Tab-separated table of C-alpha atoms in Angstrom:
chain	number	residue	atom	x	y	z
G	27	MET	CA	83.416	73.828	29.502
G	28	LYS	CA	81.976	77.259	29.213
G	29	THR	CA	82.234	80.123	32.196
G	30	ALA	CA	79.752	82.007	33.735
G	31	ILE	CA	81.019	83.796	36.412
G	32	LYS	CA	84.804	84.813	36.890
G	33	ILE	CA	86.236	85.922	39.861
G	34	ASN	CA	89.434	87.892	39.908
G	35	ASP	CA	90.982	89.014	43.233
G	36	LEU	CA	87.254	90.609	44.311
G	37	THR	CA	87.665	92.661	47.865
G	38	LYS	CA	84.859	93.844	49.967
G	39	LYS	CA	86.215	96.095	52.814
G	40	PHE	CA	83.306	97.569	55.608
G	41	GLY	CA	85.649	100.117	56.739
G	42	ASP	CA	89.338	98.788	58.577
G	43	LYS	CA	87.328	95.285	58.638
G	44	THR	CA	88.040	92.750	54.837
G	45	ALA	CA	84.247	90.810	54.760
G	46	VAL	CA	85.935	89.052	50.886
G	47	ASP	CA	89.542	89.322	51.097
G	48	LYS	CA	90.707	89.060	47.334
G	49	ILE	CA	88.795	85.697	46.242
G	50	ASN	CA	89.362	84.212	43.156
G	51	LEU	CA	87.466	81.636	41.512
G	52	GLU	CA	85.849	80.205	38.061
G	53	ILE	CA	82.546	79.314	37.906
G	54	TYR	CA	81.206	77.300	34.964
G	55	GLU	CA	77.428	77.103	32.866
G	56	GLY	CA	75.504	74.866	34.579
G	57	GLU	CA	77.359	74.093	37.575
G	58	LEU	CA	75.631	73.728	41.275
G	59	PHE	CA	78.389	75.596	42.999
G	60	GLY	CA	78.364	76.020	46.773
G	61	LEU	CA	79.860	78.809	48.976
G	62	LEU	CA	79.962	77.139	52.397
G	63	GLY	CA	81.179	78.794	55.677
G	64	ILE	CA	79.764	79.631	58.984
G	65	ASN	CA	77.953	83.143	59.948
G	66	GLY	CA	80.544	85.877	58.747
G	67	ALA	CA	82.483	84.270	56.799
G	68	GLY	CA	81.903	86.866	53.450
G	69	LYS	CA	79.068	84.315	51.346
G	70	THR	CA	76.518	86.281	51.059
G	71	THR	CA	78.791	89.580	50.992
G	72	THR	CA	80.471	87.599	48.081
G	73	ILE	CA	76.777	86.915	46.687
G	74	ARG	CA	75.893	90.959	47.014
G	75	MET	CA	78.728	92.059	44.911
G	76	LEU	CA	77.897	89.313	42.225
G	77	THR	CA	74.313	90.900	41.852
G	78	GLY	CA	74.679	94.444	41.959
G	79	LEU	CA	73.713	94.470	45.819
G	80	SER	CA	76.647	95.946	46.982
G	81	ALA	CA	79.629	98.095	45.421
G	82	VAL	CA	82.971	96.237	45.396
G	83	THR	CA	85.962	97.593	46.651
G	84	ASP	CA	88.423	95.584	44.586
G	85	GLY	CA	89.167	93.405	42.338
G	86	GLU	CA	86.862	92.154	39.225
G	87	ALA	CA	84.179	89.924	38.381
G	88	GLU	CA	82.566	88.657	35.137
G	89	ILE	CA	79.352	87.198	34.619
G	90	LEU	CA	78.581	85.648	31.071
G	91	GLY	CA	81.196	87.507	30.228
G	92	HIS	CA	80.062	91.362	31.576
G	93	SER	CA	81.975	93.273	33.855
G	94	ILE	CA	80.018	93.135	37.387
G	95	LYS	CA	81.488	96.846	37.996
G	96	THR	CA	80.426	98.668	34.414
G	97	ASP	CA	77.830	96.156	33.076
G	98	LEU	CA	75.302	95.245	35.411
G	99	GLN	CA	72.368	96.503	33.484
G	100	GLU	CA	73.221	94.308	31.063
G	101	ILE	CA	74.205	91.643	33.688
G	102	LYS	CA	70.550	91.906	35.669
G	103	PRO	CA	68.556	90.499	33.336
G	104	LEU	CA	70.194	87.122	33.477
G	105	ILE	CA	70.644	86.626	36.533
G	106	ASN	CA	67.988	86.641	39.910
G	107	ILE	CA	68.338	85.897	44.012
G	108	SER	CA	66.267	84.100	46.195
G	109	THR	CA	67.584	86.247	49.502
G	110	GLN	CA	68.378	84.729	52.864
G	111	GLU	CA	65.662	85.984	53.919
G	112	THR	CA	62.280	84.916	52.611
G	113	ALA	CA	61.986	87.863	49.647
G	114	VAL	CA	57.670	87.997	48.898
G	115	ALA	CA	55.287	90.765	48.373
G	116	GLY	CA	53.019	89.448	51.601
G	117	ASN	CA	49.385	90.268	50.465
G	118	LEU	CA	49.795	89.347	46.573
G	119	THR	CA	48.990	85.547	45.861
G	120	VAL	CA	51.521	82.841	45.032
G	121	LYS	CA	50.669	83.908	41.074
G	122	GLU	CA	50.842	87.449	41.635
G	123	ASN	CA	53.928	87.297	43.138
G	124	LEU	CA	55.265	85.100	39.792
G	125	GLU	CA	53.271	87.371	37.844
G	126	LEU	CA	54.996	90.300	39.417
G	127	THR	CA	58.521	89.171	39.305
G	128	ALA	CA	58.435	88.497	35.550
G	129	ASN	CA	56.596	91.720	34.517
G	130	ILE	CA	59.624	93.263	36.566
G	131	TYR	CA	62.202	91.536	34.454
G	132	GLY	CA	60.179	93.009	31.258
G	133	MET	CA	59.310	89.155	29.948
G	134	ASP	CA	56.272	89.024	27.408
G	135	LYS	CA	52.719	87.791	28.341
G	136	SER	CA	53.262	84.020	26.207
G	137	ASN	CA	56.671	83.476	28.316
G	138	ILE	CA	55.368	84.565	30.667
G	139	LYS	CA	52.066	81.699	30.701
G	140	GLU	CA	54.803	79.262	29.787
G	141	SER	CA	57.096	79.831	31.713
G	142	MET	CA	54.476	79.948	34.829
G	143	GLU	CA	53.629	76.538	33.831
G	144	LYS	CA	56.636	75.007	34.339
G	145	ILE	CA	57.620	76.686	37.299
G	146	ILE	CA	54.608	75.654	39.105
G	147	SER	CA	54.748	72.543	37.687
G	148	SER	CA	58.426	71.405	38.729
G	149	LEU	CA	58.357	73.109	42.049
G	150	GLU	CA	54.619	71.909	43.263
G	151	LEU	CA	53.323	74.939	43.470
G	152	ASP	CA	49.635	74.229	42.304
G	153	GLU	CA	48.028	73.863	45.596
G	154	VAL	CA	48.759	77.001	47.309
G	155	ILE	CA	48.905	79.100	43.978
G	156	ASN	CA	46.016	81.611	44.841
G	157	GLN	CA	47.154	81.840	48.061
G	158	LYS	CA	48.805	85.081	49.877
G	159	ALA	CA	52.290	84.782	50.547
G	160	LYS	CA	52.039	85.478	53.950
G	161	THR	CA	49.747	83.057	55.066
G	162	LEU	CA	52.241	80.500	53.831
G	163	SER	CA	54.760	78.233	55.791
G	164	GLY	CA	58.034	79.049	56.001
G	165	GLY	CA	59.321	76.489	53.804
G	166	TRP	CA	56.554	77.079	51.231
G	167	GLN	CA	57.628	81.134	51.228
G	168	ARG	CA	61.461	79.954	50.731
G	169	ARG	CA	59.808	77.668	47.648
G	170	LEU	CA	58.061	80.988	46.484
G	171	SER	CA	61.262	82.738	47.062
G	172	ILE	CA	63.316	80.383	45.068
G	173	ALA	CA	60.387	79.963	42.341
G	174	MET	CA	60.560	83.966	41.718
G	175	ALA	CA	64.037	83.667	41.436
G	176	LEU	CA	63.481	80.958	38.387
G	177	ILE	CA	60.391	82.486	37.046
G	178	THR	CA	62.481	84.848	34.465
G	179	ASP	CA	64.201	81.805	33.111
G	180	PRO	CA	67.671	83.283	34.704
G	181	ARG	CA	70.984	81.689	33.305
G	182	ILE	CA	72.651	82.254	36.556
G	183	VAL	CA	70.545	81.813	39.810
G	184	PHE	CA	72.010	82.734	43.361
G	185	LEU	CA	70.788	80.966	46.058
G	186	ASP	CA	71.499	82.806	49.411
G	187	GLU	CA	71.254	80.734	52.501
G	188	PRO	CA	68.264	78.784	51.136
G	189	THR	CA	67.059	76.336	53.595
G	190	LEU	CA	67.901	79.134	56.684
G	191	GLY	CA	65.887	78.454	59.903
G	192	LEU	CA	63.983	75.184	58.235
G	193	ASP	CA	63.327	71.969	59.841
G	194	VAL	CA	64.492	68.972	58.676
G	195	ILE	CA	61.080	67.897	56.226
G	196	ALA	CA	61.134	71.749	54.656
G	197	ARG	CA	65.028	71.472	54.282
G	198	ARG	CA	64.854	67.994	52.543
G	199	GLU	CA	61.847	69.401	50.032
G	200	LEU	CA	63.610	72.246	49.376
G	201	TRP	CA	66.493	69.783	48.410
G	202	LYS	CA	64.565	67.641	45.831
G	203	VAL	CA	63.511	71.377	44.241
G	204	VAL	CA	67.379	72.494	43.638
G	205	GLU	CA	68.520	69.027	42.508
G	206	ASN	CA	65.845	68.875	39.968
G	207	LEU	CA	67.035	72.299	38.984
G	208	LYS	CA	70.902	70.738	38.451
G	209	GLY	CA	72.052	71.432	34.900
G	210	LYS	CA	69.410	73.572	33.917
G	211	VAL	CA	70.687	76.905	35.330
G	212	THR	CA	73.950	77.451	36.612
G	213	ILE	CA	73.486	77.949	41.098
G	214	ILE	CA	75.480	79.065	43.079
G	215	LEU	CA	74.098	78.274	46.405
G	216	THR	CA	75.465	79.612	50.211
G	217	THR	CA	74.906	77.770	52.804
G	218	HIS	CA	76.417	76.311	56.543
G	219	TYR	CA	75.259	73.159	56.766
G	220	LEU	CA	77.850	70.937	55.614
G	221	GLU	CA	75.405	67.949	54.751
G	222	GLU	CA	73.450	70.281	52.151
G	223	ALA	CA	76.451	71.223	50.929
G	224	GLU	CA	77.954	68.257	50.723
G	225	ALA	CA	74.499	66.571	48.887
G	226	LEU	CA	73.171	68.791	46.587
G	227	CYS	CA	76.666	70.948	44.895
G	228	ASP	CA	78.989	69.693	41.990
G	229	ARG	CA	82.071	71.977	43.468
G	230	ILE	CA	82.672	73.486	47.035
G	231	ALA	CA	84.544	76.653	47.879
G	232	VAL	CA	84.951	76.615	51.774
G	233	MET	CA	85.205	80.456	53.117
G	234	ALA	CA	86.351	81.343	56.031
G	235	LYS	CA	87.280	84.912	57.113
G	236	GLY	CA	86.626	86.650	53.867
G	237	LYS	CA	89.050	83.927	51.891
G	238	ILE	CA	88.416	80.748	49.873
G	239	LYS	CA	90.348	78.268	52.040
G	240	ALA	CA	89.738	75.055	49.942
G	241	LEU	CA	88.048	74.353	46.358
G	242	GLY	CA	86.700	71.378	44.888
G	243	THR	CA	84.782	68.411	45.045
G	244	SER	CA	83.098	67.158	48.546
G	245	GLU	CA	85.511	63.977	47.929
G	246	GLU	CA	88.574	66.291	47.129
G	247	LEU	CA	88.008	68.760	50.237
G	248	LYS	CA	87.862	65.333	52.620
G	249	LYS	CA	90.548	63.850	50.553
G	250	SER	CA	92.916	67.288	50.720
G	251	VAL	CA	92.889	67.191	54.781
G	252	GLY	CA	92.498	62.660	54.832
G	253	LYS	CA	88.835	63.110	56.728
G	254	ASP	CA	86.393	60.470	56.443
G	255	ASN	CA	84.120	62.629	56.776
G	256	ILE	CA	82.931	66.633	55.494
G	257	GLU	CA	82.307	68.013	58.983
G	258	ASP	CA	85.655	66.882	60.217
G	259	ALA	CA	87.275	68.215	56.676
G	260	PHE	CA	85.546	71.521	57.354
G	261	VAL	CA	86.462	71.924	60.871
G	262	GLU	CA	90.344	70.875	59.861
G	263	ILE	CA	89.783	73.200	57.185
G	264	VAL	CA	88.462	76.369	58.546
G	265	GLY	CA	89.121	75.559	62.248
G	266	GLY	CA	92.404	77.166	63.144
G	267	GLU	CA	90.799	80.544	61.003
G	268	GLN	CA	87.981	80.935	63.887
Y	14	MET	CA	56.484	98.244	32.287
Y	15	ARG	CA	58.328	97.498	35.195
Y	16	ALA	CA	57.030	100.556	36.622
Y	17	ILE	CA	53.672	99.663	35.719
Y	18	ALA	CA	54.452	95.888	37.185
Y	19	PHE	CA	55.811	97.590	40.510
Y	20	THR	CA	52.464	100.342	40.368
Y	21	SER	CA	50.154	97.245	40.422
Y	22	ARG	CA	51.696	95.657	43.355
Y	23	ASN	CA	51.603	98.011	45.095
Y	24	ILE	CA	47.550	99.349	44.122
Y	25	LYS	CA	46.991	95.352	45.274
Y	26	GLU	CA	49.036	95.528	48.315
Y	27	LEU	CA	46.849	98.738	49.810
Y	28	LEU	CA	43.371	97.656	48.769
Y	29	ARG	CA	44.021	94.334	50.527
Y	30	ASP	CA	44.726	96.025	53.821
Y	31	PRO	CA	41.349	96.884	55.408
Y	32	ILE	CA	43.004	99.708	57.664
Y	33	SER	CA	43.914	101.433	54.513
Y	34	TYR	CA	39.957	101.771	53.870
Y	35	VAL	CA	39.691	102.907	57.235
Y	36	PHE	CA	41.935	106.201	56.911
Y	37	CYS	CA	41.926	107.151	53.893
Y	38	LEU	CA	38.059	106.507	53.218
Y	39	GLY	CA	35.892	106.686	56.539
Y	40	LEU	CA	37.857	108.696	58.794
Y	41	PRO	CA	37.007	111.567	56.015
Y	42	ILE	CA	33.487	111.153	55.684
Y	43	VAL	CA	33.129	110.278	59.444
Y	44	MET	CA	34.775	113.720	60.394
Y	45	LEU	CA	32.613	115.792	57.576
Y	46	ILE	CA	29.245	114.117	59.326
Y	47	VAL	CA	31.116	115.276	62.675
Y	48	MET	CA	31.606	118.241	62.312
Y	49	SER	CA	28.485	118.850	60.245
Y	50	MET	CA	26.611	117.817	63.706
Y	51	VAL	CA	28.914	120.005	65.658
Y	52	ASN	CA	28.089	122.846	63.501
Y	53	ASP	CA	24.768	122.157	63.643
Y	54	SER	CA	24.922	122.500	67.876
Y	55	ILE	CA	26.847	125.986	67.865
Y	56	PRO	CA	24.611	128.798	67.518
Y	57	ALA	CA	25.850	131.249	65.455
Y	58	ALA	CA	25.527	135.097	65.835
Y	59	PRO	CA	22.612	136.342	62.772
Y	60	GLY	CA	24.390	137.225	59.451
Y	61	THR	CA	27.780	135.520	60.422
Y	62	PRO	CA	28.575	131.855	59.133
Y	63	LYS	CA	28.785	128.971	60.871
Y	64	ILE	CA	32.529	127.854	62.212
Y	65	PHE	CA	31.934	124.777	60.034
Y	66	ASN	CA	30.709	125.530	57.302
Y	67	ILE	CA	30.354	122.512	55.325
Y	68	GLU	CA	31.432	124.597	51.872
Y	69	LYS	CA	34.479	125.485	54.072
Y	70	LEU	CA	34.907	121.987	55.960
Y	71	THR	CA	34.730	119.994	52.863
Y	72	PRO	CA	37.913	121.424	51.013
Y	73	ALA	CA	39.833	121.136	54.372
Y	74	MET	CA	38.670	117.556	55.143
Y	75	SER	CA	40.317	116.633	52.166
Y	76	VAL	CA	43.513	118.288	52.063
Y	77	PHE	CA	43.143	116.545	55.426
Y	78	ALA	CA	42.888	113.352	54.573
Y	79	LEU	CA	45.501	113.667	52.625
Y	80	THR	CA	48.204	113.868	55.511
Y	81	PHE	CA	46.513	109.952	55.455
Y	82	ILE	CA	47.539	108.864	52.138
Y	83	MET	CA	51.439	110.346	53.157
Y	84	LEU	CA	51.323	108.220	56.093
Y	85	PHE	CA	50.494	105.055	54.168
Y	86	ALA	CA	52.913	105.864	51.523
Y	87	CYS	CA	55.682	106.522	54.303
Y	88	ILE	CA	54.806	102.879	55.944
Y	89	ARG	CA	54.594	101.213	52.445
Y	90	VAL	CA	58.016	102.904	51.562
Y	91	SER	CA	59.839	101.993	55.057
Y	92	GLY	CA	58.058	98.884	55.210
Y	93	ASP	CA	59.226	98.067	51.863
Y	94	LYS	CA	62.585	98.807	52.801
Y	95	SER	CA	63.097	97.071	55.983
Y	96	SER	CA	62.176	93.589	53.735
Y	97	ALA	CA	64.103	91.519	51.458
Y	98	PHE	CA	61.825	92.181	49.029
Y	99	LEU	CA	63.422	95.635	48.005
Y	100	THR	CA	66.752	93.762	47.858
Y	101	ARG	CA	65.277	91.101	45.867
Y	102	LEU	CA	64.080	94.201	43.862
Y	103	TYR	CA	67.370	96.641	43.692
Y	104	ALA	CA	68.661	93.334	41.909
Y	105	SER	CA	66.149	93.431	39.138
Y	106	PRO	CA	66.643	95.194	36.205
Y	107	MET	CA	64.379	97.882	37.824
Y	108	LYS	CA	65.686	101.694	37.889
Y	109	SER	CA	65.037	104.254	40.565
Y	110	ARG	CA	62.467	105.863	38.000
Y	111	ASP	CA	60.436	102.911	38.079
Y	112	TYR	CA	60.234	102.862	41.894
Y	113	ILE	CA	59.469	106.513	42.304
Y	114	ILE	CA	56.161	106.141	39.837
Y	115	GLY	CA	55.279	102.523	41.240
Y	116	TYR	CA	55.293	104.509	44.635
Y	117	THR	CA	53.593	107.405	43.762
Y	118	LEU	CA	50.650	106.073	40.972
Y	119	PRO	CA	49.022	104.113	43.391
Y	120	PHE	CA	48.097	106.498	46.242
Y	121	GLY	CA	48.010	109.225	43.436
Y	122	ILE	CA	44.715	107.091	42.388
Y	123	ILE	CA	43.497	106.199	45.487
Y	124	ALA	CA	44.077	110.092	47.110
Y	125	LEU	CA	42.315	110.913	43.856
Y	126	PHE	CA	39.705	108.747	44.518
Y	127	GLN	CA	39.375	109.936	48.680
Y	128	ILE	CA	38.866	113.530	47.464
Y	129	VAL	CA	35.577	112.383	44.716
Y	130	ILE	CA	34.143	110.452	47.786
Y	131	THR	CA	34.695	113.228	50.058
Y	132	TYR	CA	33.181	115.895	47.838
Y	133	ALA	CA	30.538	113.849	47.106
Y	134	SER	CA	29.872	113.238	50.922
Y	135	GLY	CA	30.219	117.137	51.719
Y	136	GLU	CA	27.993	117.073	48.502
Y	137	ILE	CA	24.750	114.847	50.527
Y	138	ILE	CA	25.432	116.316	53.497
Y	139	ALA	CA	25.005	119.956	52.194
Y	140	LEU	CA	21.128	118.508	50.899
Y	141	ILE	CA	20.719	116.726	53.839
Y	142	ASN	CA	21.224	120.368	55.662
Y	143	GLY	CA	19.988	122.494	52.639
Y	144	GLU	CA	23.289	124.457	52.638
Y	145	SER	CA	24.783	125.753	49.410
Y	146	PHE	CA	27.355	123.214	48.019
Y	147	ASN	CA	28.660	124.215	44.272
Y	148	ILE	CA	28.568	120.769	42.728
Y	149	ILE	CA	30.873	121.943	39.138
Y	150	ASN	CA	33.472	123.880	41.448
Y	151	ALA	CA	33.308	120.358	43.238
Y	152	LEU	CA	34.083	119.247	40.296
Y	153	LEU	CA	36.895	121.391	39.685
Y	154	SER	CA	38.631	121.006	42.390
Y	155	VAL	CA	39.484	117.748	41.651
Y	156	PRO	CA	41.755	117.845	39.359
Y	157	LEU	CA	43.259	121.078	40.959
Y	158	LEU	CA	43.935	119.148	44.170
Y	159	ILE	CA	46.541	117.482	42.292
Y	160	PRO	CA	49.382	119.524	43.628
Y	161	SER	CA	48.195	118.927	47.114
Y	162	VAL	CA	48.449	115.257	46.273
Y	163	ILE	CA	52.179	114.635	45.233
Y	164	LEU	CA	53.251	117.316	47.589
Y	165	PHE	CA	52.120	114.730	50.582
Y	166	ILE	CA	53.326	111.406	48.638
Y	167	GLY	CA	56.608	113.547	48.126
Y	168	ILE	CA	56.250	113.913	52.086
Y	169	GLY	CA	55.534	110.164	52.363
Y	170	ILE	CA	58.208	108.683	50.389
Y	171	ILE	CA	60.739	111.529	52.245
Y	172	PHE	CA	60.047	109.894	55.407
Y	173	GLY	CA	59.597	106.423	54.590
Y	174	THR	CA	62.850	106.449	52.994
Y	175	ILE	CA	64.696	108.205	56.068
Y	176	LEU	CA	63.456	107.153	58.565
Y	177	ASN	CA	62.565	102.748	59.937
Y	178	ALA	CA	59.134	101.144	59.711
Y	179	ASN	CA	58.962	102.013	63.962
Y	180	ALA	CA	59.682	105.831	63.744
Y	181	ALA	CA	58.127	106.018	59.941
Y	182	PRO	CA	54.334	106.558	61.516
Y	183	GLY	CA	55.475	108.482	64.472
Y	184	VAL	CA	56.524	111.144	62.540
Y	185	CYS	CA	53.635	110.726	60.235
Y	186	SER	CA	51.586	111.802	63.124
Y	187	ALA	CA	53.425	114.691	64.079
Y	188	VAL	CA	53.054	115.992	60.478
Y	189	ILE	CA	49.107	115.107	60.494
Y	190	THR	CA	48.635	117.255	63.321
Y	191	ALA	CA	50.737	119.836	61.921
Y	192	THR	CA	48.290	119.867	58.905
Y	193	ALA	CA	45.452	119.911	60.838
Y	194	ILE	CA	47.217	123.339	63.265
Y	195	LEU	CA	48.748	124.947	60.571
Y	196	GLY	CA	47.140	124.538	57.620
Y	197	GLY	CA	43.596	126.329	59.421
Y	198	ILE	CA	41.749	122.744	58.517
Y	199	TRP	CA	39.645	123.863	62.266
Y	200	MET	CA	40.208	127.566	62.404
Y	201	ASP	CA	40.381	130.702	60.173
Y	202	ILE	CA	44.128	131.513	60.689
Y	203	ASP	CA	43.344	134.516	58.342
Y	204	ALA	CA	40.939	136.131	61.536
Y	205	MET	CA	43.475	134.787	63.718
Y	206	GLY	CA	46.961	136.907	61.972
Y	207	GLY	CA	50.253	138.167	63.589
Y	208	ALA	CA	53.332	135.674	64.027
Y	209	TRP	CA	50.660	132.703	63.990
Y	210	LYS	CA	49.622	133.624	60.459
Y	211	THR	CA	53.458	134.490	59.231
Y	212	VAL	CA	54.601	130.683	60.517
Y	213	CYS	CA	51.732	129.328	59.012
Y	214	GLY	CA	52.242	131.166	54.955
Y	215	CYS	CA	55.753	129.226	55.678
Y	216	LEU	CA	54.907	126.207	55.316
Y	217	PRO	CA	52.803	124.659	52.722
Y	218	PHE	CA	49.366	123.513	54.766
Y	219	TYR	CA	47.660	126.802	54.832
Y	220	HIS	CA	47.852	127.358	51.041
Y	221	ASN	CA	46.640	124.096	50.339
Y	222	VAL	CA	43.562	124.951	52.565
Y	223	LYS	CA	43.287	128.538	51.560
Y	224	TYR	CA	43.246	127.235	47.871
Y	225	ALA	CA	40.837	124.176	48.028
Y	226	ARG	CA	38.701	126.214	49.653
Y	227	TYR	CA	38.418	129.100	46.842
Y	228	ALA	CA	38.544	126.060	44.396
Y	229	LEU	CA	34.957	124.954	45.505
Y	230	GLU	CA	34.025	128.474	46.288
Y	231	GLY	CA	34.446	129.051	42.672
Y	232	ASN	CA	36.698	132.099	43.773
Y	233	PHE	CA	39.752	131.226	40.753
Y	234	THR	CA	40.804	134.776	41.139
Y	235	ASP	CA	41.506	134.659	44.804
Y	236	MET	CA	42.792	130.603	44.580
Y	237	LEU	CA	45.904	131.078	42.069
Y	238	THR	CA	48.191	132.525	44.537
Y	239	PRO	CA	47.882	129.862	46.857
Y	240	PHE	CA	47.767	127.520	44.067
Y	241	LEU	CA	50.964	128.531	43.118
Y	242	ILE	CA	52.928	128.312	46.513
Y	243	CYS	CA	51.357	125.120	46.747
Y	244	LEU	CA	52.411	123.771	43.398
Y	245	VAL	CA	56.315	125.209	44.067
Y	246	PHE	CA	56.004	122.821	47.606
Y	247	ALA	CA	54.821	119.875	45.934
Y	248	VAL	CA	57.680	120.295	42.743
Y	249	LEU	CA	60.200	120.916	45.670
Y	250	PHE	CA	58.921	118.354	47.938
Y	251	PHE	CA	58.862	115.496	44.958
Y	252	VAL	CA	62.431	116.686	43.353
Y	253	ILE	CA	62.950	115.687	47.470
Y	254	ALA	CA	61.420	112.453	47.285
Y	255	VAL	CA	63.219	111.326	44.954
Y	256	PHE	CA	66.447	112.457	44.982
Y	257	VAL	CA	66.666	111.371	48.811
Y	258	PHE	CA	65.178	107.301	47.136
Y	259	SER	CA	68.134	107.540	44.713
Y	260	MET	CA	70.895	108.001	47.495
Y	261	LYS	CA	69.126	105.734	49.915
Y	262	MET	CA	69.910	102.964	46.357
Y	263	LYS	CA	73.058	104.421	46.514
Y	264	SER	CA	74.050	103.757	49.943
Y	265	ASP	CA	72.581	100.378	49.988
Y	266	LYS	CA	75.355	99.392	47.591
Y	267	LYS	CA	77.853	100.552	50.211
C-alpha cells in the first residue's frame, strides 16, 4: 500500500498549552482513516496543520511526498477539506458553490462539467442544485460542503466532524455518502461519535490530550482492551487520561 | 483565474443582497432629490449661488455614496472572516493577492456604476430645475473618481480585516459621518477656514470632495492638487489594506 500521509512527531503548542503532542501516523492511499476523540483531544488541530491552516510548532508531516512545512503550495491542489462549521457561500446556489470551488482550484471547463455531473449524481444533489445554500437544511448544507471538498477531485479529503449537530436521519444519510467514497479517495475523518468511527473507518486513531492513545481497526481496538463494544473500549483507552 | 472566480462570487453576493441596492444606489439618488428640494426652499441672496447647487451637490454626493461601498466591503470581509467559508479558501491554492483582487474588483465595479447613476440623476435634476450641469465634465469625472473609489475600498478592507462582524458596521458609520462633516459635503469648508479647515485638510475626504467638484466644473488646473493628494491617500490606504490582510492571513495560521 502506498503512503498518503506520513506524520513524524507532529506537535502544536498554543503558548504553554500543547494541543498536539508528538504524534506519529502513517495513512495509506484509499484508506478511510478516523481520528476519534472527545472535544479538545487535538483532532481538528491535527487536520488544520495537515491542510496548512495552522503552522506546525515542531515535527514534520509529508502529504503525498510533500512536506507541509515547505511544499504547501504543491500540496494544496491535491487535497481538500470540509470544515467542522458548514463552509458554503450562502447567497450562491448549490451549483454556483461547486463551480466556485472548482474554479478556485484552477480546473478547466470540461473537467468542471464532468466532475460536477459525477458529484451531483453521487451526492444526490439534483433536487437542490439551483437552490441558494443559505436556504438549505443543516444536513443538505453539510452535504454541499462535502461536495465542495470533492468537486476538485482531491487525492486526500479531510472531513472534520462532518455529522456534528445533525439529526440521526441526516447523519445516516451522510454516512452513506462517505461510505460510497471508500476506496476512491483517501479520507481523513474526525469525529467524536464512536459508532460513526466504527461504522465508517478502516482504521481509527484514538486521540486524548493531544496524543494518540491507540491505533487500529475497531476490532483491534476492542480486542486490545478486552471489551466487546467500541464505547467501552474508548472509555478504557482514554478514560484515565481525561 | 482564482481571483476572477472569487470576484464573481463577491459580485453575486453583493447583487443578491437587497440592502446593497438601497444604500449603494437608492440613497445617493434620494439624497440628491431631497437636497435639491431643500435648495429650492432656501432663498439665496441676489448674486450668490444657492448652498445646495446641483453642480456642487452631485460630486459631493458621489464621494459620500462611496462611503457605503466602504461599508459593504467592510461587512463582506469581516463576515467572511468570521465564517468557515474563508477557512475553506485558506486551505485552497488561493494567494493573498487573489483575495485582495477578489474583494476590490466587485466593489470597484459597483462603485463606478454608482457614480454614473449619481451623475445621471444630477443631470436629470438639473434639467428639471433648469440648472447648469456639464455632461462632458460629468463623463470625465467618472474615471477621475477612481482614486476615491480605491481609497474607500481600501478603508473598507482595513476595517473588515481588523474588526469583527459586530464592530465593523459601527466603526464604518463613524467614517461615514466623518466624511460628511470633514469632507464638506453639506458645507463650504473653505469659507469656514481656521483650525477646522486645517483638520479637514489633513484627511482625505475634503480633498476627495474638492477635486470631484473641480472636475465637474471643468476646472482641471485647480483640480490637480487635491486630486494628487487623494491619489497619495488612495495608494497609502490600499497598501495598508494589502499589508493588514496579508498579516491577518499569517496570524490566522499561528
